[in-house]
PDB file of C-alpha atoms in Angstrom:
ATOM      1  CA  MET A   1     284.844 289.615  78.400  1.00  0.00           C
ATOM      2  CA  SER A   2     283.070 290.600  74.813  1.00  0.00           C
ATOM      3  CA  LYS A   3     286.047 289.223  73.225  1.00  0.00           C
ATOM      4  CA  THR A   4     285.362 285.824  74.697  1.00  0.00           C
ATOM      5  CA  ILE A   5     281.810 285.798  73.897  1.00  0.00           C
ATOM      6  CA  SER A   6     282.322 286.431  70.619  1.00  0.00           C
ATOM      7  CA  GLN A   7     284.543 283.187  70.443  1.00  0.00           C
ATOM      8  CA  THR A   8     281.954 281.145  71.795  1.00  0.00           C
ATOM      9  CA  VAL A   9     278.863 282.189  70.353  1.00  0.00           C
ATOM     10  CA  ARG A  10     278.057 282.044  67.030  1.00  0.00           C
ATOM     11  CA  LEU A  11     275.607 284.014  65.372  1.00  0.00           C
ATOM     12  CA  PRO A  12     272.987 282.275  62.878  1.00  0.00           C
ATOM     13  CA  ARG A  13     272.946 283.482  59.508  1.00  0.00           C
ATOM     14  CA  VAL A  14     269.913 284.646  57.500  1.00  0.00           C
ATOM     15  CA  ARG A  15     269.296 281.911  54.923  1.00  0.00           C
ATOM     16  CA  SER A  16     267.653 283.627  51.648  1.00  0.00           C
ATOM     17  CA  GLY A  17     266.172 280.351  50.351  1.00  0.00           C
ATOM     18  CA  LYS A  18     266.391 281.738  47.170  1.00  0.00           C
ATOM     19  CA  SER A  19     266.613 278.578  44.955  1.00  0.00           C
ATOM     20  CA  GLY A  20     263.729 277.249  46.886  1.00  0.00           C
ATOM     21  CA  ALA A  21     261.655 280.385  46.441  1.00  0.00           C
ATOM     22  CA  LEU A  22     262.342 280.602  42.695  1.00  0.00           C
ATOM     23  CA  ARG A  23     261.029 276.789  42.381  1.00  0.00           C
ATOM     24  CA  ARG A  24     257.757 277.409  44.206  1.00  0.00           C
ATOM     25  CA  LEU A  25     257.339 280.811  42.448  1.00  0.00           C
ATOM     26  CA  GLY A  26     258.093 278.825  38.958  1.00  0.00           C
ATOM     27  CA  ARG A  27     255.144 275.873  40.086  1.00  0.00           C
ATOM     28  CA  ASN A  28     252.875 278.671  40.050  1.00  0.00           C
ATOM     29  CA  ARG A  29     251.291 278.967  36.194  1.00  0.00           C
ATOM     30  CA  ALA A  30     249.766 282.286  36.860  1.00  0.00           C
ATOM     31  CA  ALA A  31     253.281 283.995  38.341  1.00  0.00           C
ATOM     32  CA  VAL A  32     255.231 282.629  35.419  1.00  0.00           C
ATOM     33  CA  VAL A  33     252.714 283.917  32.769  1.00  0.00           C
ATOM     34  CA  SER A  34     252.427 287.138  34.830  1.00  0.00           C
ATOM     35  CA  PHE A  35     256.238 287.166  34.786  1.00  0.00           C
ATOM     36  CA  ALA A  36     256.073 286.755  31.123  1.00  0.00           C
ATOM     37  CA  VAL A  37     253.797 289.724  30.148  1.00  0.00           C
ATOM     38  CA  VAL A  38     256.266 291.693  32.699  1.00  0.00           C
ATOM     39  CA  LEU A  39     259.131 290.790  30.820  1.00  0.00           C
ATOM     40  CA  ILE A  40     257.649 291.461  27.518  1.00  0.00           C
ATOM     41  CA  PHE A  41     256.920 294.865  28.588  1.00  0.00           C
ATOM     42  CA  ALA A  42     260.386 295.692  29.964  1.00  0.00           C
ATOM     43  CA  LEU A  43     261.955 294.237  26.598  1.00  0.00           C
ATOM     44  CA  LEU A  44     259.485 296.511  24.639  1.00  0.00           C
ATOM     45  CA  ALA A  45     260.826 299.244  26.694  1.00  0.00           C
ATOM     46  CA  VAL A  46     264.215 298.745  26.107  1.00  0.00           C
ATOM     47  CA  LEU A  47     263.728 297.622  22.069  1.00  0.00           C
ATOM     48  CA  SER A  48     261.550 300.384  21.154  1.00  0.00           C
ATOM     49  CA  PRO A  49     263.464 302.635  19.334  1.00  0.00           C
ATOM     50  CA  VAL A  50     263.915 299.388  17.135  1.00  0.00           C
ATOM     51  CA  ILE A  51     261.035 297.475  17.122  1.00  0.00           C
ATOM     52  CA  THR A  52     258.762 300.297  16.494  1.00  0.00           C
ATOM     53  CA  PRO A  53     257.794 300.327  12.673  1.00  0.00           C
ATOM     54  CA  TYR A  54     256.919 303.966  12.371  1.00  0.00           C
ATOM     55  CA  ASN A  55     258.383 306.979  14.521  1.00  0.00           C
ATOM     56  CA  PRO A  56     256.089 307.614  17.536  1.00  0.00           C
ATOM     57  CA  ASN A  57     256.210 310.974  17.706  1.00  0.00           C
ATOM     58  CA  VAL A  58     256.140 311.985  13.816  1.00  0.00           C
ATOM     59  CA  GLY A  59     252.513 311.655  11.767  1.00  0.00           C
ATOM     60  CA  ASN A  60     251.127 312.304   8.273  1.00  0.00           C
ATOM     61  CA  VAL A  61     248.559 314.446   8.928  1.00  0.00           C
ATOM     62  CA  VAL A  62     246.856 312.877   5.368  1.00  0.00           C
ATOM     63  CA  GLU A  63     246.394 309.773   7.340  1.00  0.00           C
ATOM     64  CA  SER A  64     244.975 311.274  10.596  1.00  0.00           C
ATOM     65  CA  LEU A  65     242.540 309.115  12.100  1.00  0.00           C
ATOM     66  CA  ALA A  66     242.993 306.319   9.644  1.00  0.00           C
ATOM     67  CA  SER A  67     240.884 302.904  11.096  1.00  0.00           C
ATOM     68  CA  PRO A  68     243.243 299.919  11.560  1.00  0.00           C
ATOM     69  CA  SER A  69     244.597 298.035   8.628  1.00  0.00           C
ATOM     70  CA  ALA A  70     247.742 295.816   7.447  1.00  0.00           C
ATOM     71  CA  ALA A  71     249.977 299.287   7.370  1.00  0.00           C
ATOM     72  CA  HIS A  72     248.821 300.541  10.841  1.00  0.00           C
ATOM     73  CA  TRP A  73     247.621 297.595  13.352  1.00  0.00           C
ATOM     74  CA  LEU A  74     245.957 300.238  15.848  1.00  0.00           C
ATOM     75  CA  GLY A  75     245.337 302.687  13.241  1.00  0.00           C
ATOM     76  CA  THR A  76     246.592 306.194  13.226  1.00  0.00           C
ATOM     77  CA  ASP A  77     245.893 309.195  15.754  1.00  0.00           C
ATOM     78  CA  ASP A  78     244.512 312.591  14.974  1.00  0.00           C
ATOM     79  CA  ILE A  79     248.018 313.774  13.468  1.00  0.00           C
ATOM     80  CA  GLY A  80     248.610 310.717  11.602  1.00  0.00           C
ATOM     81  CA  ARG A  81     251.159 309.201  14.138  1.00  0.00           C
ATOM     82  CA  ASP A  82     250.702 305.058  14.106  1.00  0.00           C
ATOM     83  CA  VAL A  83     249.368 304.050  17.624  1.00  0.00           C
ATOM     84  CA  PHE A  84     250.697 300.836  17.571  1.00  0.00           C
ATOM     85  CA  SER A  85     254.520 302.340  17.606  1.00  0.00           C
ATOM     86  CA  ARG A  86     253.302 305.176  20.207  1.00  0.00           C
ATOM     87  CA  VAL A  87     252.021 302.095  22.799  1.00  0.00           C
ATOM     88  CA  ILE A  88     255.111 300.037  22.015  1.00  0.00           C
ATOM     89  CA  ASP A  89     257.085 303.465  23.019  1.00  0.00           C
ATOM     90  CA  ALA A  90     255.160 304.367  25.864  1.00  0.00           C
ATOM     91  CA  SER A  91     256.101 300.808  27.691  1.00  0.00           C
ATOM     92  CA  LYS A  92     259.177 302.592  28.318  1.00  0.00           C
ATOM     93  CA  ILE A  93     257.452 305.370  30.431  1.00  0.00           C
ATOM     94  CA  ALA A  94     255.714 302.794  32.218  1.00  0.00           C
ATOM     95  CA  MET A  95     258.299 300.703  33.243  1.00  0.00           C
ATOM     96  CA  THR A  96     260.857 303.232  34.368  1.00  0.00           C
ATOM     97  CA  VAL A  97     258.056 305.274  36.630  1.00  0.00           C
ATOM     98  CA  SER A  98     256.829 301.918  38.135  1.00  0.00           C
ATOM     99  CA  LEU A  99     260.575 300.939  38.845  1.00  0.00           C
ATOM    100  CA  LEU A 100     261.747 304.215  39.887  1.00  0.00           C
ATOM    101  CA  SER A 101     258.784 305.416  42.128  1.00  0.00           C
ATOM    102  CA  VAL A 102     258.700 302.099  44.075  1.00  0.00           C
ATOM    103  CA  GLY A 103     262.274 302.085  44.443  1.00  0.00           C
ATOM    104  CA  ILE A 104     263.012 305.151  45.611  1.00  0.00           C
ATOM    105  CA  ALA A 105     259.845 304.496  48.279  1.00  0.00           C
ATOM    106  CA  LEU A 106     261.305 301.283  49.002  1.00  0.00           C
ATOM    107  CA  VAL A 107     264.660 302.508  49.804  1.00  0.00           C
ATOM    108  CA  ILE A 108     263.571 305.432  51.896  1.00  0.00           C
ATOM    109  CA  GLY A 109     260.407 303.746  53.704  1.00  0.00           C
ATOM    110  CA  LEU A 110     263.126 300.750  54.579  1.00  0.00           C
ATOM    111  CA  VAL A 111     265.525 302.878  56.023  1.00  0.00           C
ATOM    112  CA  LEU A 112     263.224 305.056  58.162  1.00  0.00           C
ATOM    113  CA  GLY A 113     260.864 302.028  59.480  1.00  0.00           C
ATOM    114  CA  VAL A 114     264.169 299.904  60.333  1.00  0.00           C
ATOM    115  CA  ILE A 115     265.555 303.248  62.443  1.00  0.00           C
ATOM    116  CA  ALA A 116     261.997 303.855  63.811  1.00  0.00           C
ATOM    117  CA  GLY A 117     261.367 300.127  65.093  1.00  0.00           C
ATOM    118  CA  TYR A 118     265.005 299.407  66.547  1.00  0.00           C
ATOM    119  CA  THR A 119     265.811 302.978  68.102  1.00  0.00           C
ATOM    120  CA  GLY A 120     262.306 303.589  69.481  1.00  0.00           C
ATOM    121  CA  GLY A 121     261.753 306.548  71.979  1.00  0.00           C
ATOM    122  CA  ALA A 122     261.616 309.980  70.359  1.00  0.00           C
ATOM    123  CA  VAL A 123     263.236 309.139  66.750  1.00  0.00           C
ATOM    124  CA  ASP A 124     260.098 306.360  66.321  1.00  0.00           C
ATOM    125  CA  GLY A 125     257.679 309.213  67.717  1.00  0.00           C
ATOM    126  CA  LEU A 126     259.038 311.440  65.216  1.00  0.00           C
ATOM    127  CA  ILE A 127     259.108 309.390  62.178  1.00  0.00           C
ATOM    128  CA  ASN A 128     255.358 307.985  63.257  1.00  0.00           C
ATOM    129  CA  ARG A 129     254.154 311.312  63.353  1.00  0.00           C
ATOM    130  CA  SER A 130     255.522 312.493  59.873  1.00  0.00           C
ATOM    131  CA  GLN A 131     253.970 309.567  58.226  1.00  0.00           C
ATOM    132  CA  ASP A 132     250.887 310.053  59.942  1.00  0.00           C
ATOM    133  CA  VAL A 133     250.888 313.666  58.298  1.00  0.00           C
ATOM    134  CA  MET A 134     251.234 311.890  54.904  1.00  0.00           C
ATOM    135  CA  PHE A 135     248.535 309.567  55.501  1.00  0.00           C
ATOM    136  CA  ALA A 136     246.028 312.213  56.043  1.00  0.00           C
ATOM    137  CA  PHE A 137     246.266 313.477  52.580  1.00  0.00           C
ATOM    138  CA  PRO A 138     244.334 312.095  49.941  1.00  0.00           C
ATOM    139  CA  GLU A 139     246.743 310.179  47.725  1.00  0.00           C
ATOM    140  CA  LEU A 140     246.133 311.335  44.299  1.00  0.00           C
ATOM    141  CA  LEU A 141     245.082 314.723  45.231  1.00  0.00           C
ATOM    142  CA  LEU A 142     248.663 314.803  46.864  1.00  0.00           C
ATOM    143  CA  ALA A 143     250.579 313.592  43.894  1.00  0.00           C
ATOM    144  CA  ILE A 144     248.436 316.175  41.681  1.00  0.00           C
ATOM    145  CA  ILE A 145     249.569 319.070  43.838  1.00  0.00           C
ATOM    146  CA  ILE A 146     253.411 318.229  44.023  1.00  0.00           C
ATOM    147  CA  VAL A 147     253.492 317.939  39.925  1.00  0.00           C
ATOM    148  CA  ALA A 148     251.613 320.655  39.551  1.00  0.00           C
ATOM    149  CA  VAL A 149     253.936 322.556  41.718  1.00  0.00           C
ATOM    150  CA  MET A 150     257.148 321.269  40.751  1.00  0.00           C
ATOM    151  CA  GLY A 151     255.854 321.051  36.661  1.00  0.00           C
ATOM    152  CA  PRO A 152     254.944 317.843  34.387  1.00  0.00           C
ATOM    153  CA  SER A 153     257.905 315.649  34.094  1.00  0.00           C
ATOM    154  CA  LEU A 154     258.829 311.940  34.268  1.00  0.00           C
ATOM    155  CA  LEU A 155     260.883 312.270  37.275  1.00  0.00           C
ATOM    156  CA  ASN A 156     258.367 314.536  39.041  1.00  0.00           C
ATOM    157  CA  ALA A 157     255.833 312.435  38.893  1.00  0.00           C
ATOM    158  CA  SER A 158     257.897 309.594  40.116  1.00  0.00           C
ATOM    159  CA  PHE A 159     258.906 311.788  43.067  1.00  0.00           C
ATOM    160  CA  ALA A 160     255.660 312.346  43.550  1.00  0.00           C
ATOM    161  CA  ILE A 161     254.253 308.829  43.753  1.00  0.00           C
ATOM    162  CA  SER A 162     257.021 307.700  45.745  1.00  0.00           C
ATOM    163  CA  LEU A 163     255.998 309.696  48.282  1.00  0.00           C
ATOM    164  CA  LEU A 164     252.676 308.162  48.529  1.00  0.00           C
ATOM    165  CA  TYR A 165     254.013 304.767  48.953  1.00  0.00           C
ATOM    166  CA  ILE A 166     256.721 305.850  51.554  1.00  0.00           C
ATOM    167  CA  PRO A 167     254.557 305.581  54.499  1.00  0.00           C
ATOM    168  CA  ARG A 168     253.454 302.274  53.977  1.00  0.00           C
ATOM    169  CA  PHE A 169     257.226 301.214  53.501  1.00  0.00           C
ATOM    170  CA  VAL A 170     257.899 302.602  56.761  1.00  0.00           C
ATOM    171  CA  ARG A 171     254.919 301.300  58.592  1.00  0.00           C
ATOM    172  CA  LEU A 172     255.685 297.611  57.418  1.00  0.00           C
ATOM    173  CA  SER A 173     259.749 297.750  57.907  1.00  0.00           C
ATOM    174  CA  ARG A 174     259.289 298.979  61.645  1.00  0.00           C
ATOM    175  CA  SER A 175     256.173 296.362  62.576  1.00  0.00           C
ATOM    176  CA  ALA A 176     258.979 293.734  61.082  1.00  0.00           C
ATOM    177  CA  THR A 177     261.964 295.341  63.011  1.00  0.00           C
ATOM    178  CA  LEU A 178     259.455 295.474  66.367  1.00  0.00           C
ATOM    179  CA  GLN A 179     258.908 291.448  65.819  1.00  0.00           C
ATOM    180  CA  ILE A 180     262.857 290.627  65.390  1.00  0.00           C
ATOM    181  CA  LYS A 181     264.060 293.488  67.973  1.00  0.00           C
ATOM    182  CA  THR A 182     263.679 291.300  70.809  1.00  0.00           C
ATOM    183  CA  SER A 183     265.224 288.049  69.256  1.00  0.00           C
ATOM    184  CA  GLU A 184     267.647 285.956  70.677  1.00  0.00           C
ATOM    185  CA  PHE A 185     269.986 286.083  68.223  1.00  0.00           C
ATOM    186  CA  LEU A 186     270.179 289.945  68.202  1.00  0.00           C
ATOM    187  CA  ASP A 187     270.795 289.481  72.012  1.00  0.00           C
ATOM    188  CA  ALA A 188     273.388 287.234  71.106  1.00  0.00           C
ATOM    189  CA  ALA A 189     274.912 289.770  68.694  1.00  0.00           C
ATOM    190  CA  ARG A 190     275.003 292.423  71.201  1.00  0.00           C
ATOM    191  CA  LEU A 191     276.806 290.367  73.832  1.00  0.00           C
ATOM    192  CA  ALA A 192     279.526 289.457  71.596  1.00  0.00           C
ATOM    193  CA  GLY A 193     280.153 293.609  71.101  1.00  0.00           C
ATOM    194  CA  VAL A 194     278.561 293.934  67.727  1.00  0.00           C
ATOM    195  CA  GLY A 195     277.782 297.399  67.075  1.00  0.00           C
ATOM    196  CA  PRO A 196     274.253 299.030  66.163  1.00  0.00           C
ATOM    197  CA  LEU A 197     274.864 299.698  62.778  1.00  0.00           C
ATOM    198  CA  ARG A 198     276.107 296.287  62.046  1.00  0.00           C
ATOM    199  CA  ILE A 199     273.402 294.647  63.600  1.00  0.00           C
ATOM    200  CA  LEU A 200     271.322 296.662  61.407  1.00  0.00           C
ATOM    201  CA  TRP A 201     273.006 295.932  58.145  1.00  0.00           C
ATOM    202  CA  THR A 202     273.380 292.205  59.027  1.00  0.00           C
ATOM    203  CA  HIS A 203     270.734 291.130  61.192  1.00  0.00           C
ATOM    204  CA  VAL A 204     267.912 293.299  61.038  1.00  0.00           C
ATOM    205  CA  VAL A 205     267.506 294.657  57.349  1.00  0.00           C
ATOM    206  CA  PRO A 206     267.792 291.131  55.904  1.00  0.00           C
ATOM    207  CA  ASN A 207     264.875 289.549  57.945  1.00  0.00           C
ATOM    208  CA  VAL A 208     263.184 292.994  57.039  1.00  0.00           C
ATOM    209  CA  PHE A 209     263.555 292.988  53.209  1.00  0.00           C
ATOM    210  CA  PRO A 210     261.488 289.922  52.469  1.00  0.00           C
ATOM    211  CA  SER A 211     258.345 291.710  53.476  1.00  0.00           C
ATOM    212  CA  VAL A 212     259.566 294.711  52.005  1.00  0.00           C
ATOM    213  CA  ILE A 213     259.937 293.021  48.455  1.00  0.00           C
ATOM    214  CA  VAL A 214     256.418 291.666  48.718  1.00  0.00           C
ATOM    215  CA  LEU A 215     254.907 295.298  49.364  1.00  0.00           C
ATOM    216  CA  ALA A 216     256.994 296.765  46.376  1.00  0.00           C
ATOM    217  CA  ALA A 217     255.851 293.837  43.984  1.00  0.00           C
ATOM    218  CA  LEU A 218     252.434 294.727  45.163  1.00  0.00           C
ATOM    219  CA  SER A 219     252.859 298.457  44.662  1.00  0.00           C
ATOM    220  CA  MET A 220     254.077 298.189  40.893  1.00  0.00           C
ATOM    221  CA  SER A 221     250.352 297.972  39.915  1.00  0.00           C
ATOM    222  CA  THR A 222     248.644 301.035  42.035  1.00  0.00           C
ATOM    223  CA  ALA A 223     252.028 302.864  41.211  1.00  0.00           C
ATOM    224  CA  GLN A 224     251.364 302.527  37.440  1.00  0.00           C
ATOM    225  CA  LEU A 225     247.457 303.481  37.891  1.00  0.00           C
ATOM    226  CA  ALA A 226     248.692 306.516  39.777  1.00  0.00           C
ATOM    227  CA  TYR A 227     250.773 307.920  36.959  1.00  0.00           C
ATOM    228  CA  ALA A 228     248.364 306.815  34.295  1.00  0.00           C
ATOM    229  CA  SER A 229     245.827 308.773  36.060  1.00  0.00           C
ATOM    230  CA  LEU A 230     248.230 311.771  36.351  1.00  0.00           C
ATOM    231  CA  ALA A 231     248.967 311.523  32.870  1.00  0.00           C
ATOM    232  CA  PHE A 232     245.508 311.590  31.827  1.00  0.00           C
ATOM    233  CA  LEU A 233     245.070 314.805  33.663  1.00  0.00           C
ATOM    234  CA  GLY A 234     248.341 316.139  31.859  1.00  0.00           C
ATOM    235  CA  LEU A 235     250.852 315.818  34.301  1.00  0.00           C
ATOM    236  CA  GLY A 236     252.934 313.294  32.735  1.00  0.00           C
ATOM    237  CA  VAL A 237     255.739 313.647  30.344  1.00  0.00           C
ATOM    238  CA  SER A 238     255.525 316.320  27.877  1.00  0.00           C
ATOM    239  CA  PRO A 239     254.283 316.046  24.368  1.00  0.00           C
ATOM    240  CA  PRO A 240     255.021 314.374  21.781  1.00  0.00           C
ATOM    241  CA  GLN A 241     256.374 311.721  23.980  1.00  0.00           C
ATOM    242  CA  ALA A 242     253.877 308.578  24.321  1.00  0.00           C
ATOM    243  CA  ASP A 243     252.373 307.626  27.554  1.00  0.00           C
ATOM    244  CA  TRP A 244     249.484 305.539  27.953  1.00  0.00           C
ATOM    245  CA  GLY A 245     247.425 307.922  30.149  1.00  0.00           C
ATOM    246  CA  GLY A 246     248.136 310.800  27.471  1.00  0.00           C
ATOM    247  CA  MET A 247     246.843 308.532  25.314  1.00  0.00           C
ATOM    248  CA  LEU A 248     243.860 307.560  26.428  1.00  0.00           C
ATOM    249  CA  SER A 249     243.210 311.407  27.312  1.00  0.00           C
ATOM    250  CA  THR A 250     243.616 312.664  23.652  1.00  0.00           C
ATOM    251  CA  GLY A 251     241.630 309.520  22.281  1.00  0.00           C
ATOM    252  CA  ARG A 252     238.480 310.236  24.512  1.00  0.00           C
ATOM    253  CA  ASN A 253     237.891 313.194  22.287  1.00  0.00           C
ATOM    254  CA  PHE A 254     237.538 310.991  19.065  1.00  0.00           C
ATOM    255  CA  ILE A 255     235.701 307.796  20.570  1.00  0.00           C
ATOM    256  CA  THR A 256     232.840 308.017  18.647  1.00  0.00           C
ATOM    257  CA  VAL A 257     234.967 308.193  15.492  1.00  0.00           C
ATOM    258  CA  ALA A 258     237.874 306.667  16.194  1.00  0.00           C
ATOM    259  CA  PRO A 259     237.490 304.034  19.116  1.00  0.00           C
ATOM    260  CA  TRP A 260     240.581 302.315  18.306  1.00  0.00           C
ATOM    261  CA  LEU A 261     242.821 305.402  19.568  1.00  0.00           C
ATOM    262  CA  VAL A 262     241.716 304.247  23.342  1.00  0.00           C
ATOM    263  CA  LEU A 263     241.817 300.395  22.366  1.00  0.00           C
ATOM    264  CA  GLY A 264     245.634 300.001  22.611  1.00  0.00           C
ATOM    265  CA  PRO A 265     246.477 302.044  25.616  1.00  0.00           C
ATOM    266  CA  SER A 266     243.668 300.555  27.751  1.00  0.00           C
ATOM    267  CA  VAL A 267     244.861 296.938  26.780  1.00  0.00           C
ATOM    268  CA  ALA A 268     248.626 297.829  27.546  1.00  0.00           C
ATOM    269  CA  VAL A 269     247.453 299.341  30.870  1.00  0.00           C
ATOM    270  CA  VAL A 270     245.154 296.832  31.927  1.00  0.00           C
ATOM    271  CA  ALA A 271     247.516 294.010  31.010  1.00  0.00           C
ATOM    272  CA  LEU A 272     251.009 295.567  32.677  1.00  0.00           C
ATOM    273  CA  VAL A 273     248.506 296.412  36.018  1.00  0.00           C
ATOM    274  CA  LEU A 274     246.880 292.693  36.103  1.00  0.00           C
ATOM    275  CA  ALA A 275     250.502 291.155  35.110  1.00  0.00           C
ATOM    276  CA  PHE A 276     251.844 293.265  38.505  1.00  0.00           C
ATOM    277  CA  ASN A 277     249.179 292.373  40.636  1.00  0.00           C
ATOM    278  CA  VAL A 278     249.171 288.469  40.211  1.00  0.00           C
ATOM    279  CA  LEU A 279     253.051 288.725  40.090  1.00  0.00           C
ATOM    280  CA  GLY A 280     252.711 290.415  43.649  1.00  0.00           C
ATOM    281  CA  ASP A 281     250.653 287.859  45.336  1.00  0.00           C
ATOM    282  CA  ALA A 282     252.787 285.203  44.050  1.00  0.00           C
ATOM    283  CA  VAL A 283     255.862 286.809  45.862  1.00  0.00           C
ATOM    284  CA  ARG A 284     253.784 287.287  48.865  1.00  0.00           C
ATOM    285  CA  ASP A 285     252.883 283.567  48.597  1.00  0.00           C
ATOM    286  CA  VAL A 286     256.356 282.151  48.492  1.00  0.00           C
ATOM    287  CA  LEU A 287     258.289 285.196  50.323  1.00  0.00           C
ATOM    288  CA  ASP A 288     255.880 285.631  53.481  1.00  0.00           C
ATOM    289  CA  PRO A 289     255.778 282.623  55.810  1.00  0.00           C
ATOM    290  CA  ARG A 290     252.274 283.644  57.241  1.00  0.00           C
ATOM    291  CA  SER A 291     250.274 283.902  54.183  1.00  0.00           C
ATOM    292  CA  GLU A 292     249.735 280.326  53.316  1.00  0.00           C
ATOM    293  CA  SER A 293     249.450 279.294  56.788  1.00  0.00           C
ATOM    294  CA  THR A 294     247.091 281.753  57.959  1.00  0.00           C
ATOM    295  CA  ARG A 295     244.551 281.906  54.724  1.00  0.00           C
ATOM    296  CA  GLY A 296     242.901 278.785  55.858  1.00  0.00           C
ATOM    297  CA  ALA A 297     242.537 279.743  59.358  1.00  0.00           C
ATOM    298  CA  GLY A 298     240.825 283.159  58.507  1.00  0.00           C
ATOM    299  CA  VAL A 299     243.656 285.211  59.776  1.00  0.00           C
ATOM    300  CA  PRO A 300     244.536 288.253  57.792  1.00  0.00           C
ATOM    301  CA  THR A 301     247.969 288.860  56.814  1.00  0.00           C
ATOM    302  CA  VAL A 302     249.724 292.224  56.779  1.00  0.00           C
TER     303      VAL A 302
END
């Protein structure tokens, strides 16, 4: 019986619409500019060992707290290190943390959310209660506790930040799975004898993924802010490696005599966070069909 049904019922394939989405994204000037900013920071992260004019971790005490000049565009810090070189070098930490923390949260949250929404019952209840526990803690405080226990490092900070975002991805993935769980094409797949794992992989996940990508794009900015906060408190990478939060923490001690110490990292943090935000909004408009249709009707979007 199942063999006959599988021969007569043609299961629909999910269309990605990548070309149309890219065209719509390309017509958004703000999205193009923000993407260019993110791309510039990504290139700086990759090429920082080559393009930095000075060694970012080695200074000359004789030139400590030198004001901006042709030799040092953003001046030098308290031990004579070139601030401009350190801002460029810190971009690799910023990009790595944003991509790594959000990537971990996306994968784990997507898997748990799809499983919870599709299976339901006790499994759904257990996953939901575990996420409720995570939501009960203040996010930044939880990250501080985790990094303080595990020790300051890039990987530990990324892991701590990812734990903050996993519940968001679980909730969104579960909600999207519940919406398509009773769809006709899933019923057709079940009648055709398709197994649950194959249904999840070929039909559920592709339909849930666009919403998850939107959340990931929007989470990049807050992940960067979270890491900058941890680094400002001394819970980021270990010295002498540069990161923007640590540079701001050091620069505040000399803000009255050398304000240029905080200018570079401040502009870099604001530029990257703003670019991630604008790009995330543009991706949401392109991939979430409800965003444009509900915006004019006054209906809030998830």
